[in-house]
Amino acid sequence: MAENTEHLALWGGRFTSGPSPELARLSKSTQFDWRLADDDIAGSRAHARALGRAGLLTDDELSRMEAALDELQRRVDSGAFAPIEDDEDEATALERGLLEIAGDELGGKLRAGRSRNDQIACLIRMWLRRHARVIAGELIGLVNALIAQSEKAGHTVMPGRTHMQHAQPVLLAHQLMAHAWPLMRDIKRLIDWDKRINASPYGSGALAGNTLGLDPEAVAHELGFSKVTDNSIDGTAARDLVAEFAFIAAMTGVDISRLSEEIIIWNTQEFAFVKLDDAYSTGSSIMPQKKNPDIAELARGKSGRLIGDLTGLLATLKGLPTAYARDLQEDKEAVFDQVDTLEVLLPAFTGMVRTMHFDADRLEAEAPTGFALATDIAEWLVKNGVPFRHAHELSGACVKIAEGRGQELWDLTDADFADVFADFLPADKAPKVREVLSSRGSVNSRNGKGGTAFGRVREQIVDAKAEVEELKLFASSTSDGPAYKAPETL
């Protein structure tokens, strides 16, 4: 059958004319909402069966309706059917496609008992739940890359920083795992969010439900939801769960950006802590020597985009009355952009992390510098009976002497320590402070739960691996019900 390109609208009976060209251009959304077509057809299958159970479609009509929807899906998958300029949105386009296949009499029955309001509220939930699992899977890949790097790092010690200043030595593995845990929390946020969004608005109609005796629970189960929204107005109009997804996406971007910033700094000539693989770096169009950390920089930049999508969506929602308003059309572009951004960013970022190479010798050499062992001196004094207030001052006095001479703490003489500690320790006791003047000794002494001692870091890696196995259950699960058919491979 030749494609019918005649203008179709889902409204207009009380209007004396069609929309102006200006309004049509403003209202058009197929340029971004066509990606919901598969979910829309799945919803139509479930809705058709509900109409059949309610006696509004005969068995023969239901059979022909399902066959027509299957054919429509095939045409969408192959590209034989697509929106035309006059289609207002994906729902309009798909109804036009259905009428081409099933005819006006049968195809025109499908719209009974549903509105674009409950349709789109349901479709965005279906689409986001599916892609939440994709993003979770990509995040698990990144976490595994960090865990692998942490295991490879072994006992390597590096400078730990606060305020970007040398603070205390830490294991490289400890620093890397500090980025793994926030990413795992992002996955947990998706899992927790999925529990709240796991409710179907289908059957809410425009806002008040319907009078046709349809079974929204059955439709919900066919679409992969465990229940129906409790309030039809809330079901069609609320977008807090879309905004919550947007927050999780933005928070994920922020967590990745913080790691990106460290990699960018570590990759500078001045730091020289890490080298990036050639396959995950770029060069300069004018400077032949350049090797740039573009993936990390793009990740840092795209975090701002993810935040902007969230901010724009929240600004759209804040002034809306309940129930549905056309402003809600703006929810989709924000989260579509976030999903597209994360799904292209995460594989590249994971590859960069997986293949980067740390200079263990450089890290070890820098770990104790910058008076990073000053706290160890203070705590050694505490262990020898000196109140911490005084121990802090005494350690600071050692720093002052070394700094004045252009030395490090271990360069001080036994006489220096004896002089500084004279009011608190015997002269022969003071030189024993050298027992703690090594970065490896500093690290190994911090063996409380969550500390940077090797045994504790090994412990958290084991815990992280176990947690990842649990998180995989969500990433590998499906949110699609039996009414959904995956697009055919062309």
Tab-separated table of C-alpha atoms in Angstrom:
chain	number	residue	atom	x	y	z
A	1	MET	CA	0.000	0.000	0.000
A	2	ALA	CA	1.344	3.449	-0.875
A	3	GLU	CA	2.064	5.634	2.135
A	4	ASN	CA	-0.715	8.080	2.929
A	5	THR	CA	0.816	11.520	3.414
A	6	GLU	CA	-2.505	13.272	4.007
A	7	HIS	CA	-2.483	15.469	7.109
A	8	LEU	CA	-3.775	13.692	10.210
A	9	ALA	CA	-4.515	15.321	13.550
A	10	LEU	CA	-5.667	13.687	16.784
A	11	TRP	CA	-7.865	16.697	17.566
A	12	GLY	CA	-9.780	19.397	15.683
A	13	GLY	CA	-13.512	18.633	15.621
A	14	ARG	CA	-14.471	21.930	17.218
A	15	PHE	CA	-12.000	23.979	15.153
A	16	THR	CA	-12.900	25.775	11.929
A	17	SER	CA	-9.369	25.543	10.549
A	18	GLY	CA	-6.159	23.665	11.011
A	19	PRO	CA	-3.197	25.091	12.915
A	20	SER	CA	-1.248	27.960	11.430
A	21	PRO	CA	2.152	27.072	9.955
A	22	GLU	CA	3.788	28.886	12.853
A	23	LEU	CA	1.870	26.861	15.451
A	24	ALA	CA	2.538	23.633	13.573
A	25	ARG	CA	6.279	24.273	13.608
A	26	LEU	CA	6.225	25.146	17.307
A	27	SER	CA	4.138	22.083	18.237
A	28	LYS	CA	6.113	19.586	16.190
A	29	SER	CA	8.074	17.103	18.314
A	30	THR	CA	8.760	14.129	16.036
A	31	GLN	CA	12.337	15.334	15.651
A	32	PHE	CA	12.996	14.097	19.180
A	33	ASP	CA	10.094	11.914	20.349
A	34	TRP	CA	10.179	9.444	17.443
A	35	ARG	CA	12.560	7.365	19.546
A	36	LEU	CA	9.518	6.440	21.649
A	37	ALA	CA	7.864	4.681	18.702
A	38	ASP	CA	8.687	1.142	19.849
A	39	ASP	CA	7.286	1.816	23.315
A	40	ASP	CA	4.210	3.471	21.806
A	41	ILE	CA	3.474	0.413	19.674
A	42	ALA	CA	3.962	-1.831	22.718
A	43	GLY	CA	1.496	0.355	24.600
A	44	SER	CA	-0.947	0.125	21.714
A	45	ARG	CA	-0.759	-3.685	21.749
A	46	ALA	CA	-1.527	-3.785	25.471
A	47	HIS	CA	-4.297	-1.190	25.060
A	48	ALA	CA	-5.855	-3.139	22.180
A	49	ARG	CA	-6.033	-6.243	24.365
A	50	ALA	CA	-7.657	-4.176	27.105
A	51	LEU	CA	-10.253	-2.996	24.605
A	52	GLY	CA	-10.810	-6.629	23.622
A	53	ARG	CA	-11.291	-7.736	27.234
A	54	ALA	CA	-13.768	-4.885	27.720
A	55	GLY	CA	-15.802	-6.070	24.711
A	56	LEU	CA	-14.947	-2.994	22.644
A	57	LEU	CA	-13.072	-5.069	20.051
A	58	THR	CA	-14.307	-8.433	18.819
A	59	ASP	CA	-11.902	-11.354	18.746
A	60	ASP	CA	-11.527	-10.914	15.007
A	61	GLU	CA	-10.963	-7.163	15.340
A	62	LEU	CA	-8.372	-7.703	18.050
A	63	SER	CA	-6.552	-10.266	15.932
A	64	ARG	CA	-6.489	-7.913	12.945
A	65	MET	CA	-5.464	-4.982	15.173
A	66	GLU	CA	-2.514	-6.918	16.597
A	67	ALA	CA	-1.470	-8.001	13.108
A	68	ALA	CA	-1.636	-4.379	11.955
A	69	LEU	CA	0.483	-3.242	14.901
A	70	ASP	CA	3.043	-5.970	14.164
A	71	GLU	CA	3.221	-4.773	10.557
A	72	LEU	CA	3.565	-1.190	11.726
A	73	GLN	CA	6.472	-2.252	13.956
A	74	ARG	CA	8.166	-3.965	11.008
A	75	ARG	CA	7.808	-0.840	8.882
A	76	VAL	CA	9.185	1.346	11.650
A	77	ASP	CA	12.125	-1.025	12.185
A	78	SER	CA	12.987	-1.109	8.493
A	79	GLY	CA	12.553	2.627	8.006
A	80	ALA	CA	9.737	2.077	5.505
A	81	PHE	CA	7.511	4.150	7.775
A	82	ALA	CA	8.671	7.379	9.361
A	83	PRO	CA	7.167	10.717	10.402
A	84	ILE	CA	6.305	13.282	7.763
A	85	GLU	CA	6.393	17.053	8.077
A	86	ASP	CA	2.709	17.310	8.987
A	87	ASP	CA	2.912	14.820	11.872
A	88	GLU	CA	2.639	16.725	15.159
A	89	ASP	CA	4.268	14.046	17.287
A	90	GLU	CA	5.145	10.377	17.276
A	91	ALA	CA	1.638	9.417	18.440
A	92	THR	CA	0.108	11.226	15.449
A	93	ALA	CA	2.568	9.615	13.072
A	94	LEU	CA	1.931	6.115	14.400
A	95	GLU	CA	-1.837	6.523	14.226
A	96	ARG	CA	-1.446	7.601	10.623
A	97	GLY	CA	0.657	4.487	10.011
A	98	LEU	CA	-1.884	2.250	11.701
A	99	LEU	CA	-4.739	3.688	9.639
A	100	GLU	CA	-2.763	3.002	6.459
A	101	ILE	CA	-2.501	-0.672	7.419
A	102	ALA	CA	-5.752	-1.390	9.290
A	103	GLY	CA	-8.058	1.156	7.672
A	104	ASP	CA	-10.049	3.931	9.298
A	105	GLU	CA	-12.833	1.760	10.707
A	106	LEU	CA	-10.634	-0.665	12.639
A	107	GLY	CA	-7.649	1.583	13.209
A	108	GLY	CA	-9.860	4.371	14.467
A	109	LYS	CA	-11.062	2.234	17.378
A	110	LEU	CA	-7.689	2.076	19.102
A	111	ARG	CA	-7.769	5.590	20.514
A	112	ALA	CA	-10.823	4.871	22.689
A	113	GLY	CA	-10.112	5.104	26.408
A	114	ARG	CA	-6.674	6.689	26.193
A	115	SER	CA	-5.148	10.127	25.787
A	116	ARG	CA	-1.794	11.334	24.626
A	117	ASN	CA	-1.437	12.523	28.224
A	118	ASP	CA	-1.373	9.061	29.787
A	119	GLN	CA	0.382	7.627	26.732
A	120	ILE	CA	3.379	9.927	26.896
A	121	ALA	CA	3.587	9.735	30.701
A	122	CYS	CA	3.839	5.971	30.356
A	123	LEU	CA	6.187	5.938	27.380
A	124	ILE	CA	8.819	8.147	29.001
A	125	ARG	CA	8.808	5.827	32.015
A	126	MET	CA	9.244	2.767	29.815
A	127	TRP	CA	12.085	4.347	27.832
A	128	LEU	CA	13.951	5.649	30.869
A	129	ARG	CA	13.688	2.349	32.748
A	130	ARG	CA	15.270	0.528	29.813
A	131	HIS	CA	18.108	3.018	29.403
A	132	ALA	CA	18.721	3.178	33.160
A	133	ARG	CA	19.820	-0.443	32.884
A	134	VAL	CA	22.095	0.353	29.950
A	135	ILE	CA	23.740	3.188	31.896
A	136	ALA	CA	24.057	0.983	34.980
A	137	GLY	CA	25.857	-1.614	32.871
A	138	GLU	CA	28.274	0.986	31.514
A	139	LEU	CA	28.942	2.289	35.025
A	140	ILE	CA	29.683	-1.243	36.205
A	141	GLY	CA	32.259	-1.465	33.426
A	142	LEU	CA	33.892	1.733	34.683
A	143	VAL	CA	33.874	0.523	38.288
A	144	ASN	CA	35.488	-2.738	37.200
A	145	ALA	CA	38.184	-0.777	35.368
A	146	LEU	CA	38.921	1.165	38.560
A	147	ILE	CA	39.006	-2.029	40.606
A	148	ALA	CA	41.408	-3.622	38.125
A	149	GLN	CA	43.707	-0.587	38.274
A	150	SER	CA	43.534	-0.684	42.076
A	151	GLU	CA	44.595	-4.330	42.143
A	152	LYS	CA	47.387	-3.608	39.686
A	153	ALA	CA	48.604	-0.713	41.862
A	154	GLY	CA	49.338	-3.086	44.745
A	155	HIS	CA	51.430	-1.383	47.438
A	156	THR	CA	52.210	1.751	45.395
A	157	VAL	CA	52.048	4.847	47.598
A	158	MET	CA	51.187	8.318	46.311
A	159	PRO	CA	50.725	11.795	47.761
A	160	GLY	CA	47.290	12.228	49.258
A	161	ARG	CA	45.994	15.773	48.956
A	162	THR	CA	43.495	18.104	50.565
A	163	HIS	CA	43.044	21.604	49.166
A	164	MET	CA	45.298	20.281	46.352
A	165	GLN	CA	48.228	20.453	48.825
A	166	HIS	CA	50.279	17.496	50.046
A	167	ALA	CA	48.452	16.075	53.039
A	168	GLN	CA	49.315	12.458	53.869
A	169	PRO	CA	50.602	9.466	51.908
A	170	VAL	CA	47.925	7.077	50.660
A	171	LEU	CA	47.911	3.982	48.537
A	172	LEU	CA	47.217	4.646	44.871
A	173	ALA	CA	44.635	1.882	45.119
A	174	HIS	CA	42.914	3.762	47.940
A	175	GLN	CA	42.726	6.918	45.841
A	176	LEU	CA	41.294	5.033	42.849
A	177	MET	CA	38.737	3.201	44.962
A	178	ALA	CA	37.594	6.560	46.322
A	179	HIS	CA	36.166	7.122	42.833
A	180	ALA	CA	34.642	3.642	42.513
A	181	TRP	CA	32.309	3.944	45.495
A	182	PRO	CA	30.463	7.109	44.312
A	183	LEU	CA	29.864	5.457	40.926
A	184	MET	CA	28.388	2.427	42.675
A	185	ARG	CA	26.126	4.777	44.626
A	186	ASP	CA	24.976	6.254	41.312
A	187	ILE	CA	23.951	2.767	40.215
A	188	LYS	CA	22.138	2.261	43.523
A	189	ARG	CA	20.313	5.530	42.941
A	190	LEU	CA	19.096	4.173	39.601
A	191	ILE	CA	17.932	0.976	41.299
A	192	ASP	CA	16.100	2.913	43.995
A	193	TRP	CA	14.601	5.294	41.407
A	194	ASP	CA	13.387	2.341	39.354
A	195	LYS	CA	11.266	1.170	42.290
A	196	ARG	CA	9.409	4.493	42.318
A	197	ILE	CA	8.936	4.818	38.573
A	198	ASN	CA	7.728	1.227	38.297
A	199	ALA	CA	4.058	2.226	37.974
A	200	SER	CA	2.016	2.626	34.801
A	201	PRO	CA	-0.066	5.766	34.142
A	202	TYR	CA	-1.889	3.973	31.296
A	203	GLY	CA	-5.628	4.195	31.897
A	204	SER	CA	-5.434	7.648	33.476
A	205	GLY	CA	-6.758	9.176	30.269
A	206	ALA	CA	-6.391	12.920	30.005
A	207	LEU	CA	-6.484	13.250	33.795
A	208	ALA	CA	-9.563	11.549	35.306
A	209	GLY	CA	-9.439	7.937	34.117
A	210	ASN	CA	-11.914	6.422	31.651
A	211	THR	CA	-15.451	5.055	31.617
A	212	LEU	CA	-14.901	2.090	29.296
A	213	GLY	CA	-14.172	-0.601	31.865
A	214	LEU	CA	-10.563	-1.099	30.813
A	215	ASP	CA	-8.152	-2.992	33.060
A	216	PRO	CA	-5.133	-0.763	33.779
A	217	GLU	CA	-3.478	-3.422	35.957
A	218	ALA	CA	-3.355	-5.877	33.059
A	219	VAL	CA	-1.973	-3.180	30.760
A	220	ALA	CA	0.641	-2.295	33.358
A	221	HIS	CA	1.853	-5.892	33.607
A	222	GLU	CA	1.993	-6.251	29.824
A	223	LEU	CA	4.241	-3.183	29.694
A	224	GLY	CA	6.597	-4.400	32.414
A	225	PHE	CA	5.213	-2.417	35.364
A	226	SER	CA	4.328	-4.007	38.679
A	227	LYS	CA	1.448	-1.654	39.444
A	228	VAL	CA	-0.673	1.308	38.289
A	229	THR	CA	-0.214	4.869	39.500
A	230	ASP	CA	-2.481	5.604	42.442
A	231	ASN	CA	-3.851	8.918	41.176
A	232	SER	CA	-4.781	9.563	37.545
A	233	ILE	CA	-3.970	13.281	37.745
A	234	ASP	CA	-0.582	12.562	39.280
A	235	GLY	CA	-0.013	9.789	36.750
A	236	THR	CA	-0.419	12.093	33.767
A	237	ALA	CA	1.078	15.315	35.147
A	238	ALA	CA	3.907	14.425	37.536
A	239	ARG	CA	7.435	14.516	36.199
A	240	ASP	CA	9.339	14.417	39.470
A	241	LEU	CA	10.538	10.926	38.592
A	242	VAL	CA	11.873	12.168	35.270
A	243	ALA	CA	13.600	14.983	37.149
A	244	GLU	CA	14.972	12.445	39.629
A	245	PHE	CA	16.495	10.498	36.758
A	246	ALA	CA	17.945	13.776	35.461
A	247	PHE	CA	19.533	14.362	38.877
A	248	ILE	CA	21.084	10.893	38.916
A	249	ALA	CA	22.457	11.464	35.421
A	250	ALA	CA	23.851	14.847	36.467
A	251	MET	CA	25.350	13.404	39.668
A	252	THR	CA	26.961	10.653	37.615
A	253	GLY	CA	28.455	13.321	35.377
A	254	VAL	CA	29.803	15.171	38.399
A	255	ASP	CA	31.378	12.003	39.821
A	256	ILE	CA	33.041	11.270	36.486
A	257	SER	CA	34.156	14.894	36.175
A	258	ARG	CA	35.980	14.786	39.515
A	259	LEU	CA	37.950	11.749	38.398
A	260	SER	CA	38.569	13.463	35.052
A	261	GLU	CA	40.064	16.482	36.787
A	262	GLU	CA	42.508	14.295	38.692
A	263	ILE	CA	43.529	12.398	35.558
A	264	ILE	CA	44.086	15.670	33.696
A	265	ILE	CA	46.297	16.963	36.511
A	266	TRP	CA	48.162	13.678	36.940
A	267	ASN	CA	48.822	13.617	33.196
A	268	THR	CA	50.639	16.971	33.144
A	269	GLN	CA	54.408	17.081	32.757
A	270	GLU	CA	54.721	18.661	36.195
A	271	PHE	CA	52.927	15.766	37.904
A	272	ALA	CA	53.779	12.941	35.484
A	273	PHE	CA	51.866	10.415	37.588
A	274	VAL	CA	50.021	8.746	34.712
A	275	LYS	CA	50.361	8.145	30.990
A	276	LEU	CA	47.314	7.687	28.791
A	277	ASP	CA	47.196	5.106	26.055
A	278	ASP	CA	47.611	6.489	22.535
A	279	ALA	CA	44.259	5.001	21.518
A	280	TYR	CA	42.517	7.114	24.160
A	281	SER	CA	44.390	10.382	23.566
A	282	THR	CA	44.500	12.965	20.786
A	283	GLY	CA	47.101	15.276	19.283
A	284	SER	CA	47.364	18.872	18.152
A	285	SER	CA	46.765	20.210	14.655
A	286	ILE	CA	49.816	22.492	14.987
A	287	MET	CA	52.038	21.146	17.797
A	288	PRO	CA	53.447	17.726	16.863
A	289	GLN	CA	54.528	16.849	20.386
A	290	LYS	CA	51.112	17.153	22.016
A	291	LYS	CA	49.258	14.229	23.562
A	292	ASN	CA	46.041	15.504	25.029
A	293	PRO	CA	43.646	13.922	27.587
A	294	ASP	CA	40.598	14.763	25.468
A	295	ILE	CA	38.332	12.055	26.891
A	296	ALA	CA	38.827	13.355	30.414
A	297	GLU	CA	38.330	16.934	29.233
A	298	LEU	CA	35.167	16.038	27.316
A	299	ALA	CA	33.843	14.185	30.355
A	300	ARG	CA	34.522	17.234	32.496
A	301	GLY	CA	32.796	19.453	29.962
A	302	LYS	CA	29.795	17.197	29.423
A	303	SER	CA	29.102	17.134	33.152
A	304	GLY	CA	28.087	20.775	32.752
A	305	ARG	CA	25.717	19.763	29.973
A	306	LEU	CA	24.163	17.088	32.177
A	307	ILE	CA	23.685	19.622	34.973
A	308	GLY	CA	22.153	22.068	32.498
A	309	ASP	CA	19.606	19.486	31.355
A	310	LEU	CA	18.554	18.941	34.976
A	311	THR	CA	18.384	22.646	35.720
A	312	GLY	CA	16.301	23.371	32.636
A	313	LEU	CA	13.844	20.603	33.463
A	314	LEU	CA	13.416	21.769	37.059
A	315	ALA	CA	12.831	25.335	35.866
A	316	THR	CA	10.129	24.049	33.491
A	317	LEU	CA	8.360	22.099	36.217
A	318	LYS	CA	8.431	24.632	39.024
A	319	GLY	CA	5.569	26.851	37.860
A	320	LEU	CA	3.156	24.277	36.452
A	321	PRO	CA	-0.290	23.710	37.931
A	322	THR	CA	-1.638	20.185	38.133
A	323	ALA	CA	-2.620	18.502	35.736
A	324	TYR	CA	-1.159	18.149	32.238
A	325	ALA	CA	0.195	21.187	30.403
A	326	ARG	CA	2.033	21.299	27.107
A	327	ASP	CA	5.140	22.562	28.902
A	328	LEU	CA	5.713	18.931	29.870
A	329	GLN	CA	6.792	18.243	26.311
A	330	GLU	CA	10.098	19.761	27.439
A	331	ASP	CA	10.868	16.859	29.771
A	332	LYS	CA	11.912	14.500	26.996
A	333	GLU	CA	14.675	16.438	25.290
A	334	ALA	CA	16.445	16.954	28.623
A	335	VAL	CA	16.664	13.282	29.559
A	336	PHE	CA	17.133	12.117	25.968
A	337	ASP	CA	20.199	14.344	25.806
A	338	GLN	CA	21.485	13.017	29.122
A	339	VAL	CA	21.090	9.398	28.063
A	340	ASP	CA	22.736	10.036	24.702
A	341	THR	CA	25.587	11.847	26.426
A	342	LEU	CA	26.259	9.151	29.026
A	343	GLU	CA	25.896	6.240	26.631
A	344	VAL	CA	28.552	7.662	24.303
A	345	LEU	CA	30.793	9.025	27.068
A	346	LEU	CA	31.015	6.041	29.411
A	347	PRO	CA	32.529	3.472	26.996
A	348	ALA	CA	35.282	5.914	25.970
A	349	PHE	CA	35.954	6.963	29.559
A	350	THR	CA	36.119	3.359	30.719
A	351	GLY	CA	38.599	2.543	27.960
A	352	MET	CA	40.799	5.442	29.040
A	353	VAL	CA	40.760	4.311	32.682
A	354	ARG	CA	41.356	0.674	31.798
A	355	THR	CA	44.450	1.414	29.665
A	356	MET	CA	46.175	4.220	31.581
A	357	HIS	CA	49.595	3.492	33.087
A	358	PHE	CA	50.817	4.860	36.417
A	359	ASP	CA	54.464	5.714	37.118
A	360	ALA	CA	54.897	3.896	40.425
A	361	ASP	CA	58.418	5.205	41.013
A	362	ARG	CA	57.339	8.801	40.529
A	363	LEU	CA	54.362	8.358	42.865
A	364	GLU	CA	56.482	6.699	45.545
A	365	ALA	CA	59.097	9.451	45.375
A	366	GLU	CA	56.535	12.206	45.756
A	367	ALA	CA	54.424	10.530	48.452
A	368	PRO	CA	56.332	11.715	51.562
A	369	THR	CA	57.381	15.125	50.238
A	370	GLY	CA	55.785	18.429	51.190
A	371	PHE	CA	55.989	17.501	54.882
A	372	ALA	CA	53.293	14.865	54.336
A	373	LEU	CA	54.537	12.942	57.395
A	374	ALA	CA	53.903	15.783	59.846
A	375	THR	CA	50.732	14.171	61.144
A	376	ASP	CA	52.618	10.953	61.757
A	377	ILE	CA	55.075	12.864	63.969
A	378	ALA	CA	52.184	14.375	65.925
A	379	GLU	CA	50.504	10.997	66.399
A	380	TRP	CA	53.817	9.371	67.408
A	381	LEU	CA	54.121	12.015	70.120
A	382	VAL	CA	50.553	11.268	71.263
A	383	LYS	CA	51.462	7.592	71.562
A	384	ASN	CA	54.341	8.704	73.771
A	385	GLY	CA	52.087	10.594	76.182
A	386	VAL	CA	52.111	14.103	74.662
A	387	PRO	CA	48.676	15.792	74.514
A	388	PHE	CA	47.666	16.303	70.885
A	389	ARG	CA	47.443	20.076	71.237
A	390	HIS	CA	51.124	20.166	72.094
A	391	ALA	CA	52.010	17.367	69.671
A	392	HIS	CA	50.471	19.377	66.831
A	393	GLU	CA	52.587	22.405	67.753
A	394	LEU	CA	55.760	20.338	68.102
A	395	SER	CA	55.256	18.703	64.723
A	396	GLY	CA	54.619	22.134	63.230
A	397	ALA	CA	57.891	23.355	64.771
A	398	CYS	CA	59.714	20.503	62.999
A	399	VAL	CA	58.092	21.553	59.720
A	400	LYS	CA	59.171	25.151	60.283
A	401	ILE	CA	62.811	24.160	60.814
A	402	ALA	CA	62.896	21.890	57.759
A	403	GLU	CA	61.126	24.443	55.598
A	404	GLY	CA	63.555	27.135	56.646
A	405	ARG	CA	66.478	24.963	55.568
A	406	GLY	CA	64.876	23.765	52.347
A	407	GLN	CA	64.825	20.229	53.741
A	408	GLU	CA	62.270	17.471	54.380
A	409	LEU	CA	61.369	16.182	57.820
A	410	TRP	CA	63.625	13.151	57.611
A	411	ASP	CA	66.582	15.476	56.973
A	412	LEU	CA	66.389	16.856	60.538
A	413	THR	CA	69.116	15.645	62.875
A	414	ASP	CA	68.649	13.718	66.079
A	415	ALA	CA	69.671	16.881	67.897
A	416	ASP	CA	66.950	18.817	66.098
A	417	PHE	CA	64.258	16.440	67.298
A	418	ALA	CA	65.671	16.320	70.825
A	419	ASP	CA	65.660	20.106	70.973
A	420	VAL	CA	62.084	20.457	69.704
A	421	PHE	CA	60.727	17.730	72.024
A	422	ALA	CA	62.868	18.730	75.032
A	423	ASP	CA	59.988	19.792	77.273
A	424	PHE	CA	58.062	16.554	76.697
A	425	LEU	CA	60.464	13.673	75.967
A	426	PRO	CA	63.938	12.553	77.134
A	427	ALA	CA	66.684	13.405	74.650
A	428	ASP	CA	67.429	9.740	73.931
A	429	LYS	CA	63.755	9.075	73.143
A	430	ALA	CA	63.288	11.869	70.604
A	431	PRO	CA	65.289	10.319	67.687
A	432	LYS	CA	62.989	7.286	67.692
A	433	VAL	CA	60.476	9.455	65.844
A	434	ARG	CA	62.302	8.321	62.708
A	435	GLU	CA	60.340	5.077	63.004
A	436	VAL	CA	57.356	6.857	61.411
A	437	LEU	CA	59.237	8.964	58.871
A	438	SER	CA	58.456	6.773	55.864
A	439	SER	CA	55.475	6.882	53.550
A	440	ARG	CA	55.005	3.125	53.628
A	441	GLY	CA	55.061	3.098	57.429
A	442	SER	CA	52.550	5.939	57.452
A	443	VAL	CA	50.212	4.077	55.129
A	444	ASN	CA	50.455	0.756	56.945
A	445	SER	CA	49.713	2.379	60.305
A	446	ARG	CA	46.315	3.619	59.119
A	447	ASN	CA	44.622	0.271	59.439
A	448	GLY	CA	41.227	1.205	60.821
A	449	LYS	CA	38.130	0.325	58.812
A	450	GLY	CA	38.164	2.382	55.618
A	451	GLY	CA	41.813	3.367	56.079
A	452	THR	CA	44.594	3.328	53.518
A	453	ALA	CA	46.580	0.400	54.957
A	454	PHE	CA	47.105	-2.310	52.349
A	455	GLY	CA	45.001	-4.867	54.208
A	456	ARG	CA	42.097	-2.455	54.518
A	457	VAL	CA	42.284	-1.462	50.858
A	458	ARG	CA	42.386	-5.123	49.886
A	459	GLU	CA	39.319	-5.587	52.062
A	460	GLN	CA	37.388	-2.793	50.335
A	461	ILE	CA	38.291	-4.159	46.896
A	462	VAL	CA	36.810	-7.525	47.896
A	463	ASP	CA	33.698	-5.758	49.216
A	464	ALA	CA	33.418	-3.698	46.026
A	465	LYS	CA	33.626	-6.799	43.853
A	466	ALA	CA	30.822	-8.422	45.824
A	467	GLU	CA	28.725	-5.283	45.525
A	468	VAL	CA	29.305	-5.130	41.782
A	469	GLU	CA	27.931	-8.665	41.446
A	470	GLU	CA	24.736	-7.524	43.151
A	471	LEU	CA	24.490	-4.412	40.991
A	472	LYS	CA	24.802	-6.541	37.863
A	473	LEU	CA	21.404	-8.051	38.654
A	474	PHE	CA	19.765	-4.706	37.908
A	475	ALA	CA	21.853	-3.981	34.834
A	476	SER	CA	21.042	-7.392	33.356
A	477	SER	CA	17.343	-7.272	34.249
A	478	THR	CA	14.611	-6.209	31.857
A	479	SER	CA	11.888	-3.651	32.404
A	480	ASP	CA	9.989	-4.573	29.232
A	481	GLY	CA	6.810	-6.582	29.416
A	482	PRO	CA	5.473	-9.123	26.916
A	483	ALA	CA	3.826	-6.364	24.858
A	484	TYR	CA	7.246	-4.954	23.933
A	485	LYS	CA	9.034	-6.322	20.901
A	486	ALA	CA	12.648	-5.356	20.418
A	487	PRO	CA	13.381	-3.609	17.104
A	488	GLU	CA	14.365	-6.017	14.373
A	489	THR	CA	17.980	-6.149	13.248
A	490	LEU	CA	18.111	-4.696	9.763
